[in-house]
Short mmCIF file of C-alpha atoms in Angstrom, two decimals:
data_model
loop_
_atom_site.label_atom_id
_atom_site.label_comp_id
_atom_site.label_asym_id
_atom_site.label_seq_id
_atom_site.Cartn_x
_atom_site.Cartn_y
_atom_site.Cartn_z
CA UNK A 1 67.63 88.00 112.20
CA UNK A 2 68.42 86.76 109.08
CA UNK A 3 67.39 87.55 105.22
CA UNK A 4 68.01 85.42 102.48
CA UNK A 5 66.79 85.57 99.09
CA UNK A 6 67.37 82.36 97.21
CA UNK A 7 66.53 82.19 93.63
CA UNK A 8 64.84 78.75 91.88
CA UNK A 9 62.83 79.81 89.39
CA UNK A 10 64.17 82.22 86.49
CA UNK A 11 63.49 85.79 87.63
CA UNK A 12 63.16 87.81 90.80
CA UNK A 13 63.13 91.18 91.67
CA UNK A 14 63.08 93.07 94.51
CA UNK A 15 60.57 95.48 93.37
CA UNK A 16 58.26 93.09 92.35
CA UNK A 17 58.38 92.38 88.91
CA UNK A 18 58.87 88.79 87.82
CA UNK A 19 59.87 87.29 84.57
CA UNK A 20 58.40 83.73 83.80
CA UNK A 21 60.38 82.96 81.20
CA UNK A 22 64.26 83.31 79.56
CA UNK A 23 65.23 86.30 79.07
CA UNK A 24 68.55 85.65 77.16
CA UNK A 25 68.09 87.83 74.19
CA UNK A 26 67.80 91.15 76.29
CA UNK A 27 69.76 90.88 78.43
CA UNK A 28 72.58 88.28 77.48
CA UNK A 29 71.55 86.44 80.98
CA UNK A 30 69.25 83.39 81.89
CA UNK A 31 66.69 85.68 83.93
CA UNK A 32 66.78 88.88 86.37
CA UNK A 33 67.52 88.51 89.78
CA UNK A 34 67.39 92.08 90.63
CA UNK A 35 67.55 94.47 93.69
CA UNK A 36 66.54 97.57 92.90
CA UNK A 37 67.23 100.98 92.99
CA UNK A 38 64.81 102.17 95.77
CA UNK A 39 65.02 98.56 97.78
CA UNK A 40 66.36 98.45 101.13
CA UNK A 41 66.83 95.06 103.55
CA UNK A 42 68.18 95.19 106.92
CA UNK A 43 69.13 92.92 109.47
CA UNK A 44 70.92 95.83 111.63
CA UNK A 45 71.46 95.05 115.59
CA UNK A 46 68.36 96.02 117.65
CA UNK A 47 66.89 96.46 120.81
CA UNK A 48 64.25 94.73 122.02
CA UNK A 49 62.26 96.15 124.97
CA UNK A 50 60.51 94.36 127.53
CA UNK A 51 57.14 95.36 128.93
CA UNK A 52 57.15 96.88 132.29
CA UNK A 53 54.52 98.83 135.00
CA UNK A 54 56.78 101.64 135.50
CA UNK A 55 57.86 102.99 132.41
CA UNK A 56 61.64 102.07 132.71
CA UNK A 57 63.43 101.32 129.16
CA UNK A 58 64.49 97.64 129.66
CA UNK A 59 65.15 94.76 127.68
CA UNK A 60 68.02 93.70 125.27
CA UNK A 61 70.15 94.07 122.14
CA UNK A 62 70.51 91.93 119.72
CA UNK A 63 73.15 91.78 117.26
CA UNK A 64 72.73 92.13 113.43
CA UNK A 65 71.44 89.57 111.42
CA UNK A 66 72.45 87.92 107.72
CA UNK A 67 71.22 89.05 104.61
CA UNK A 68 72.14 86.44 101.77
CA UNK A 69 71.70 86.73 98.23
CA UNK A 70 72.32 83.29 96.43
CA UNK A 71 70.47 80.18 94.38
CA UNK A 72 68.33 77.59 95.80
CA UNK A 73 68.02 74.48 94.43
CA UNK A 74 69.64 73.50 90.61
CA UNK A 75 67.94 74.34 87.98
CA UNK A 76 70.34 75.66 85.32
CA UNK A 77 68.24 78.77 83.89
CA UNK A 78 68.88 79.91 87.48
CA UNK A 79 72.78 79.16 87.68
CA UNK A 80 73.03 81.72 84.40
CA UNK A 81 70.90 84.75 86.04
CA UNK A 82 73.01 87.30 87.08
CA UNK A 83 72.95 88.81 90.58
CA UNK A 84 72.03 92.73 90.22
CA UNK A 85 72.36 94.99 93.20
CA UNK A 86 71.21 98.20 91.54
CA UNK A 87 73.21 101.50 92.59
CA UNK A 88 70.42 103.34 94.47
CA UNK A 89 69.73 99.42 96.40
CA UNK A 90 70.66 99.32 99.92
CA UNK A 91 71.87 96.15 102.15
CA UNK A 92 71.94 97.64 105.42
CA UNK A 93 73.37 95.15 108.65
CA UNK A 94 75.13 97.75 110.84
CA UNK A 95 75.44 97.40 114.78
CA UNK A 96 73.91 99.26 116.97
CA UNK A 97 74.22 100.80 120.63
CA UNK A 98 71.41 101.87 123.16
CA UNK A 99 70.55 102.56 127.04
CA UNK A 100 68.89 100.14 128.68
CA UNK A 101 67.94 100.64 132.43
CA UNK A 102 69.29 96.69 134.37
CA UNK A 103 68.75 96.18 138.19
CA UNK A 104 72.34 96.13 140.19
CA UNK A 105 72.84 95.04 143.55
CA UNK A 106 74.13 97.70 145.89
CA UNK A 107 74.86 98.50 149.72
CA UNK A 108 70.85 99.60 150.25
CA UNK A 109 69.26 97.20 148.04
CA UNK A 110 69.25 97.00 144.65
CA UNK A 111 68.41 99.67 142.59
CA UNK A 112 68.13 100.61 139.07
CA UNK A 113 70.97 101.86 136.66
CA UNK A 114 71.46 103.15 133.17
CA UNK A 115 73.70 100.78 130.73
CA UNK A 116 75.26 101.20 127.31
CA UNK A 117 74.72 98.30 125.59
CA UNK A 118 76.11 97.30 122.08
CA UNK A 119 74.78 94.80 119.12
CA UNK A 120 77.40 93.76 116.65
CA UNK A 121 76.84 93.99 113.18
CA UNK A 122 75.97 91.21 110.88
CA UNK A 123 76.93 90.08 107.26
CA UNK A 124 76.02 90.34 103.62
CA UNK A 125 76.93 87.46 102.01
CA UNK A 126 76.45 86.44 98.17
CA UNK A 127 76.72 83.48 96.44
CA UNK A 128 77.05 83.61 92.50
CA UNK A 129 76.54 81.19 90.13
CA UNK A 130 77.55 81.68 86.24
CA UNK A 131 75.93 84.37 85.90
CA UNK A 132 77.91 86.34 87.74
CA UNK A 133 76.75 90.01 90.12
CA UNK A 134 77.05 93.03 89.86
CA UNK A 135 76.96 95.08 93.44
CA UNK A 136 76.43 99.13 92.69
CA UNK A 137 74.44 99.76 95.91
CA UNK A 138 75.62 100.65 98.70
CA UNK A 139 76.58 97.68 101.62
CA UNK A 140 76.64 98.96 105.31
CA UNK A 141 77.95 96.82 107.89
CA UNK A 142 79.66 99.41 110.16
CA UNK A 143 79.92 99.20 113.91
CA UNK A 144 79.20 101.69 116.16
CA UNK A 145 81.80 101.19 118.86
CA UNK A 146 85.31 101.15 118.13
CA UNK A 147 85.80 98.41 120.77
CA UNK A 148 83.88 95.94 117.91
CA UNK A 149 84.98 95.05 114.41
CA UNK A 150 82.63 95.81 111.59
CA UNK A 151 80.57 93.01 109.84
CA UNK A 152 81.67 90.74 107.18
CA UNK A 153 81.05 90.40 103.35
CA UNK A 154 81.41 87.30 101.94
CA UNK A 155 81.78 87.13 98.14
CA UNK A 156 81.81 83.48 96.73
CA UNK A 157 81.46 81.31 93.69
CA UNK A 158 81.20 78.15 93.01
CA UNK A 159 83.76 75.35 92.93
CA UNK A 160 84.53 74.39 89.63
CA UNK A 161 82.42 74.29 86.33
CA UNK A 162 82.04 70.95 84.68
CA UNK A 163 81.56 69.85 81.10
CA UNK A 164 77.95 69.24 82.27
CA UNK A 165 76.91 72.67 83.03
CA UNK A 166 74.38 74.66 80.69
CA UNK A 167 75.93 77.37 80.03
CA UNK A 168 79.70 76.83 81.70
CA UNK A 169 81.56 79.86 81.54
CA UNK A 170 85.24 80.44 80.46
CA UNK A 171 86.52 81.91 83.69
CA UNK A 172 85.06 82.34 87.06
CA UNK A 173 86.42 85.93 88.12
CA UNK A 174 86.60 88.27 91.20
CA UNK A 175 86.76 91.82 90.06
CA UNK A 176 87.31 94.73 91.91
CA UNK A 177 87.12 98.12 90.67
CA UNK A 178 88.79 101.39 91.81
CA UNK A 179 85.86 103.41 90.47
CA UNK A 180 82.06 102.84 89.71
CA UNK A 181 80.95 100.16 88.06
CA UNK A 182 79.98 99.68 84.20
CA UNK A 183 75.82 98.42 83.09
CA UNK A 184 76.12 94.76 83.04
CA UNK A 185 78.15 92.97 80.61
CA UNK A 186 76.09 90.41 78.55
CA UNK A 187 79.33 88.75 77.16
CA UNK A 188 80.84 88.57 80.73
CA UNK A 189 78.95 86.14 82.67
CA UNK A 190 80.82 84.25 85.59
CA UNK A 191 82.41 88.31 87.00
CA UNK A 192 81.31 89.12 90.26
CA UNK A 193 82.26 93.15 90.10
CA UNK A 194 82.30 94.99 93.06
CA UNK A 195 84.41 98.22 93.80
CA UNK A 196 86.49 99.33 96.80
CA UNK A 197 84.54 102.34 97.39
CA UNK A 198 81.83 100.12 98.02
CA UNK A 199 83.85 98.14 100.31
CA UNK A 200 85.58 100.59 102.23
CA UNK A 201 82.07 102.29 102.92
CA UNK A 202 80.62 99.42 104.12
CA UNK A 203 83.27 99.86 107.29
CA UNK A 204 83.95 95.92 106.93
CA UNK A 205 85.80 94.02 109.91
CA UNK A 206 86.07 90.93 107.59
CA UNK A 207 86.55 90.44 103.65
CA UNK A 208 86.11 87.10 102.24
CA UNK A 209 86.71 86.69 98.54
CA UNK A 210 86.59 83.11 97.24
CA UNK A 211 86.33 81.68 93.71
CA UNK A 212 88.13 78.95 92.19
CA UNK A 213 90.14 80.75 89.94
CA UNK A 214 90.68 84.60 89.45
CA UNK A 215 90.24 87.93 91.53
CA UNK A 216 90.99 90.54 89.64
CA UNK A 217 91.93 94.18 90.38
CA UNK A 218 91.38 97.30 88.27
CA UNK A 219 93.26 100.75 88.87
CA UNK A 220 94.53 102.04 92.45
CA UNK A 221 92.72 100.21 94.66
CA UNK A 222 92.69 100.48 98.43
CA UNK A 223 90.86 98.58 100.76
CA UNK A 224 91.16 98.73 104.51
CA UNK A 225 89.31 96.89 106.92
CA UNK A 226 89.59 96.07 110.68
CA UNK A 227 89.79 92.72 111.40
CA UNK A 228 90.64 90.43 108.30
CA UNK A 229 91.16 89.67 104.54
CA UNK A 230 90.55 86.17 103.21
CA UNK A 231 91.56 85.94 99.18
CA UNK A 232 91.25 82.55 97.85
CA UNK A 233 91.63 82.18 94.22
CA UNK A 234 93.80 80.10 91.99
CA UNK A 235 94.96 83.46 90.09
CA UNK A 236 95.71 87.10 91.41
CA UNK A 237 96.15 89.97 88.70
CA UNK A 238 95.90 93.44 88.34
CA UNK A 239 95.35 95.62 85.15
CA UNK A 240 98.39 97.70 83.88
CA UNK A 241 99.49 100.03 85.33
CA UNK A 242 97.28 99.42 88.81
CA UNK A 243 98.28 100.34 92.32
CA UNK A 244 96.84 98.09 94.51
CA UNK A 245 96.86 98.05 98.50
CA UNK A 246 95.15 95.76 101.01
CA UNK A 247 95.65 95.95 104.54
CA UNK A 248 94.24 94.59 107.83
CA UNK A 249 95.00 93.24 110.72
CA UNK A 250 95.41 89.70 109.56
CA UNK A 251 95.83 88.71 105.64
CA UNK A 252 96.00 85.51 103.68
CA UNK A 253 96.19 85.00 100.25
CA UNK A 254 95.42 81.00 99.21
CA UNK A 255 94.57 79.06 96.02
CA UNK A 256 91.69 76.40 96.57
CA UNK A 257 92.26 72.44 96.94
CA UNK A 258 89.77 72.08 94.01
CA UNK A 259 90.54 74.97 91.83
CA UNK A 260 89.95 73.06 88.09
CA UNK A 261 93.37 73.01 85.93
CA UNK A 262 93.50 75.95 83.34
CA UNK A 263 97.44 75.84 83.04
CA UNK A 264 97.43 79.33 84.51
CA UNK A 265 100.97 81.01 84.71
CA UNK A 266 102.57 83.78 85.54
CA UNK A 267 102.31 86.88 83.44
CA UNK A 268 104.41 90.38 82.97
CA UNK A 269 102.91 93.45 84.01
CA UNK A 270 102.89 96.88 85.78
CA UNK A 271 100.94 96.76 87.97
CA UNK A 272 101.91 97.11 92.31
CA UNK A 273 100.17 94.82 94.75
CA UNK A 274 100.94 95.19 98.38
CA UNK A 275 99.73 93.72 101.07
CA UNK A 276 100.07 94.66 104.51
CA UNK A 277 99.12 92.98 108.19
CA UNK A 278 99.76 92.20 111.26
CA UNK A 279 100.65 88.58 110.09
CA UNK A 280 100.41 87.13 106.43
CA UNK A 281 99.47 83.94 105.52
CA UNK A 282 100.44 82.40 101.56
CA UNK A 283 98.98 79.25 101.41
CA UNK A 284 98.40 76.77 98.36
CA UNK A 285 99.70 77.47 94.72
CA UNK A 286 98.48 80.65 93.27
CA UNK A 287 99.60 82.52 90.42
CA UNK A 288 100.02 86.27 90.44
CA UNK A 289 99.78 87.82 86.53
CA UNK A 290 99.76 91.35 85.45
CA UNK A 291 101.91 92.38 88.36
CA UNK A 292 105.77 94.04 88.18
CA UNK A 293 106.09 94.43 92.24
CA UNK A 294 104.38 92.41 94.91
CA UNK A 295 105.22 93.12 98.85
CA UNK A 296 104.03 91.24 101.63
CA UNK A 297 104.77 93.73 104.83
CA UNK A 298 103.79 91.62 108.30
CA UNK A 299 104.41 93.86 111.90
CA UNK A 300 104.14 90.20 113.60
CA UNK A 301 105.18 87.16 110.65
CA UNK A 302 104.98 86.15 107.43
CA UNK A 303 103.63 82.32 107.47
CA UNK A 304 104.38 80.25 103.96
CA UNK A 305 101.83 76.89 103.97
CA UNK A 306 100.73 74.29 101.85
CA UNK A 307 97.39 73.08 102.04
CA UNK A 308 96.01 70.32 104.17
CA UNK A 309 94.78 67.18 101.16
CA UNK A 310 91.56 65.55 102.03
CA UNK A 311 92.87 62.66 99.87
CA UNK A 312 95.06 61.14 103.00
CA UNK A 313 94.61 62.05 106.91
CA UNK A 314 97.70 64.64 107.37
CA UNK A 315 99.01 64.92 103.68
CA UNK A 316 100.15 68.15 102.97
CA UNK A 317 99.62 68.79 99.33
CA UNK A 318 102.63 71.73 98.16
CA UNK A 319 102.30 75.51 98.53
CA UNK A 320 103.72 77.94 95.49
CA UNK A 321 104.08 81.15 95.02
CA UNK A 322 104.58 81.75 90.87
CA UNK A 323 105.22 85.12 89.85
CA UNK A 324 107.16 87.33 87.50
CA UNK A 325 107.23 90.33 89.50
CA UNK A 326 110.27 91.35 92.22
CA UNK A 327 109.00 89.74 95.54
CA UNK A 328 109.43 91.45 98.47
CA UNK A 329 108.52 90.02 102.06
CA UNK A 330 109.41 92.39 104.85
CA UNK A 331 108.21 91.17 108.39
CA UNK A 332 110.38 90.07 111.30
CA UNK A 333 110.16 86.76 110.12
CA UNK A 334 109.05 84.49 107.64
CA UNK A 335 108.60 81.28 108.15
CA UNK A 336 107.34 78.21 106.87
CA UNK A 337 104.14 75.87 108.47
CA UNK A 338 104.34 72.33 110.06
CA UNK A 339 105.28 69.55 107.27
CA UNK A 340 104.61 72.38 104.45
CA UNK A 341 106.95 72.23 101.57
CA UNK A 342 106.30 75.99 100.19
CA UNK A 343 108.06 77.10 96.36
CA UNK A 344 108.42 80.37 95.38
CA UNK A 345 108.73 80.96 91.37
CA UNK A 346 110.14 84.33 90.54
CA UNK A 347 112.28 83.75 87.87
CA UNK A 348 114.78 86.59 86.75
CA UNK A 349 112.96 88.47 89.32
CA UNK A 350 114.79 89.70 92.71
CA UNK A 351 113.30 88.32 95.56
CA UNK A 352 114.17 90.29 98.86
CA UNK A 353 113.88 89.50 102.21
CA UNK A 354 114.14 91.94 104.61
CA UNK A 355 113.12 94.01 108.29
CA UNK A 356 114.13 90.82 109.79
CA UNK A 357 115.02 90.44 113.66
CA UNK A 358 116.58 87.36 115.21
CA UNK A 359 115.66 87.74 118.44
CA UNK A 360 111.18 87.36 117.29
CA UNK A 361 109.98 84.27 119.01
CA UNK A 362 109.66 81.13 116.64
CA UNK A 363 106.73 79.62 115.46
CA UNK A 364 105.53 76.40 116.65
CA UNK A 365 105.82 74.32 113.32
CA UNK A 366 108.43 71.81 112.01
CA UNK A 367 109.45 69.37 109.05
CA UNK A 368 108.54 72.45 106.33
CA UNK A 369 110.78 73.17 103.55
CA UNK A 370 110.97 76.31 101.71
CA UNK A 371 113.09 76.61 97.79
CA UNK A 372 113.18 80.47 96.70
CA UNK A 373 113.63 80.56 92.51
CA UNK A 374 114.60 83.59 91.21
CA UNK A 375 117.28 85.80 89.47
CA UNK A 376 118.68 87.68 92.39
CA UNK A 377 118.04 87.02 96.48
CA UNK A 378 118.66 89.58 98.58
CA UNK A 379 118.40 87.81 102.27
CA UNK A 380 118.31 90.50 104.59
CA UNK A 381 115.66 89.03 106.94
CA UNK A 382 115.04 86.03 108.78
CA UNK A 383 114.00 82.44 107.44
CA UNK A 384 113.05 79.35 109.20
CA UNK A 385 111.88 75.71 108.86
CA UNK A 386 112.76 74.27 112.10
CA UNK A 387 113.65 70.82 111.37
CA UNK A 388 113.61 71.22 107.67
CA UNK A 389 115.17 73.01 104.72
CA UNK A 390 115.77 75.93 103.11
CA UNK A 391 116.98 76.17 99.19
CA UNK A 392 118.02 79.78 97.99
CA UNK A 393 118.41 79.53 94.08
CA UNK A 394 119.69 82.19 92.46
CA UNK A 395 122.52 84.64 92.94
CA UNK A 396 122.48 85.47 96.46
CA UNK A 397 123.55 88.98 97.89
CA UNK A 398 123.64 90.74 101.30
CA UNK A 399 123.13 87.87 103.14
CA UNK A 400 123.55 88.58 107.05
CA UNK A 401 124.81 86.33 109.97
CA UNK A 402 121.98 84.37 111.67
CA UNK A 403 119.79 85.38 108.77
CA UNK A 404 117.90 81.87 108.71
CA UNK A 405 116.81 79.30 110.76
CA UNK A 406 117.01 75.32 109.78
#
């Protein structure tokens, strides 16, 4: 099944009260769109039994369903109102197993026999506008069979602000907190904040953060799911002194098409991002600030792309990576997508490539270029652009024999 609770009108709550008018001077918002402490909605997997004469439990499961909080229609009192999922709320879309009785065919006839059967879990998905959300309460979207991923949360905002908007906000941001979160901040509209315990206890199998310009990251953060992490955001930063770890089976960091120009760039900082996969994917120009070492660890590959440009059929508009922090990629090969030309910015930084192994199998891809700025390269790994280039700027050390591919 699926729940989705759309707001139009200025207020909504899910324990009934509504506001009928602005309510900007309370609360620094447009409205209240609110789910509250006591409020639960599920779309959990489910069995559904059929009616039989002889008492036998059959029927089928069904998997978990969507539950989507977002805006409907465009009014712009509604675009301000903040998305509150209170800390006692609970947005429950977890799978679920059972034993169903199903008819088999055997040497004497057919006959009835007991099955385990298994419903996948669902997602939780929100859409926020300029006002922002706030999600305290608890998300569950956990499997019950280790043979199926967990659900997905899907965290997005929109596109790009224009001059147009009623009340346009100065930054669209992603924020992610190691600990609980703070009351809403009036003077803050456009955060989503969400923390990783929240995450992590939802027992996710895909994260999907996308906003057109920062995600954010707030003391040691760790978050671990099972299947994938999506971050898509023109800008990724981390507060001082932060130790920040994401890992997964498959990773990609990318910078929207249509992220609007703030003349972001990179920053100093101390804070420690790594991510870790099976296979990383960089794609598009983002900006890291805040940040004094970022590692990409891949068991597979480390893929560098640009990003496919609507404006021409096959253009492929530039991928960067722009950073002041040391750069380390350690996989057993990085390597750089079909027709991509892929810059990475690191400038009196070291960038090191390393855990390399000549012998991995090569990606299919061709006619991609790859130019490495920095202070010092350490090229201990392996590189390739089949059919294109590679550019090492910088003063290069420890570089080994067969250590890149052209």
């Amino acid at each position: 099944g699926q729940v989705s609770l759309g707001l139009s009108g200025i207020g909504w709550q899910a324990d009934s009260t509504i506001f009928p008018g602005l309510n900007t001077s309370a609360t620094g918002f447009a409205g209240t769109f609110r789910i509250g402490d006591s409020a639960t909605i599920d779309t959990s997997a489910a069995t559904v039994l059929s009616a039989t004469t002889d008492g036998s439990r059959q029927g089928r499961m069904v998997d978990g369903g969507t539950i989507t909080l977002s805006f409907s229609g465009d009014p712009p009192a509604a675009r301000q109102t903040l998305i509150d999922v209170a800390p006692g709320a609970r947005l429950v879309a977890r799978g679920a197993s059972d034993t169903l009785q199903v008819s088999v065919q055997g040497g004497e006839g057919r006959r009835r026999q007991d099955e385990r059967v298994i419903g996948a879990p669902g997602s939780i998905v929100i859409h926020a506008q300029q006002g922002g959300a706030r999600v305290a309460g608890q998300l569950d979207a956990r499997s019950v069979d280790a043979t199926v991923p967990g659900g997905r949360l899907v965290i997005t905002q929109p596109d790009y602000n224009t001059a147009a908007d009623v009340g346009e906000v100065a930054e669209h941001a992603i924020r992610i907190s190691a600990g609980p979160l703070p009351a809403p901040i009036a003077d803050e509209r456009g955060a989503v904040r969400i923390s990783a315990q929240t995450i992590n206890a939802g027992g996710f199998g895909e994260l999907s953060l996308r906003t057109p310009q920062r995600v954010d990251f707030d003391g040691n953060v760790e978050i671990d799911v099972n299947q994938r992490i999506a971050i898509d955001a023109a800008v990724v930063s981390a507060s001082a002194g932060s130790d920040v770890l994401l890992t997964a089976p498959s990773l990609r960091l990318s910078a929207p098409s249509a992220a609007p120009q703030r003349g972001y760039t990179a920053t100093e900082g101390t804070a420690r991002l790594v991510v870790a996969a099976g296979r990383v994917e960089l794609a598009g120009e983002q900006t890291q600030q805040g940040l004094a070492q970022f590692s990409a660890i891949a068991r597979s590959h480390i893929e560098l792309q640009g990003v496919t440009s609507g404006a021409q059929a096959g253009a492929v508009s530039p991928g960067a990576l722009r950073t002041l922090a040391d750069v380390t990629f350690a996989a057993p090969q990085t390597s750089v997508a079909t027709l991509s030309p892929f810059t990475i910015d690191a400038p009196d930084q070291l960038v090191r490539f390393t855990e390399g192994r000549a012998d991995s199998a090569p990606l299919l891809a061709a006619g991609g270029s790859l130019t490495v700025n920095a202070g010092t390269i350490l090229q201990d790994g392996v590189l390739r652009a089949p059919l294109g280039s590679i550019t090492l700027n910088g003063v290069l050390l420890g570089v080994e024999r067969h250590a890149w591919k052209l």
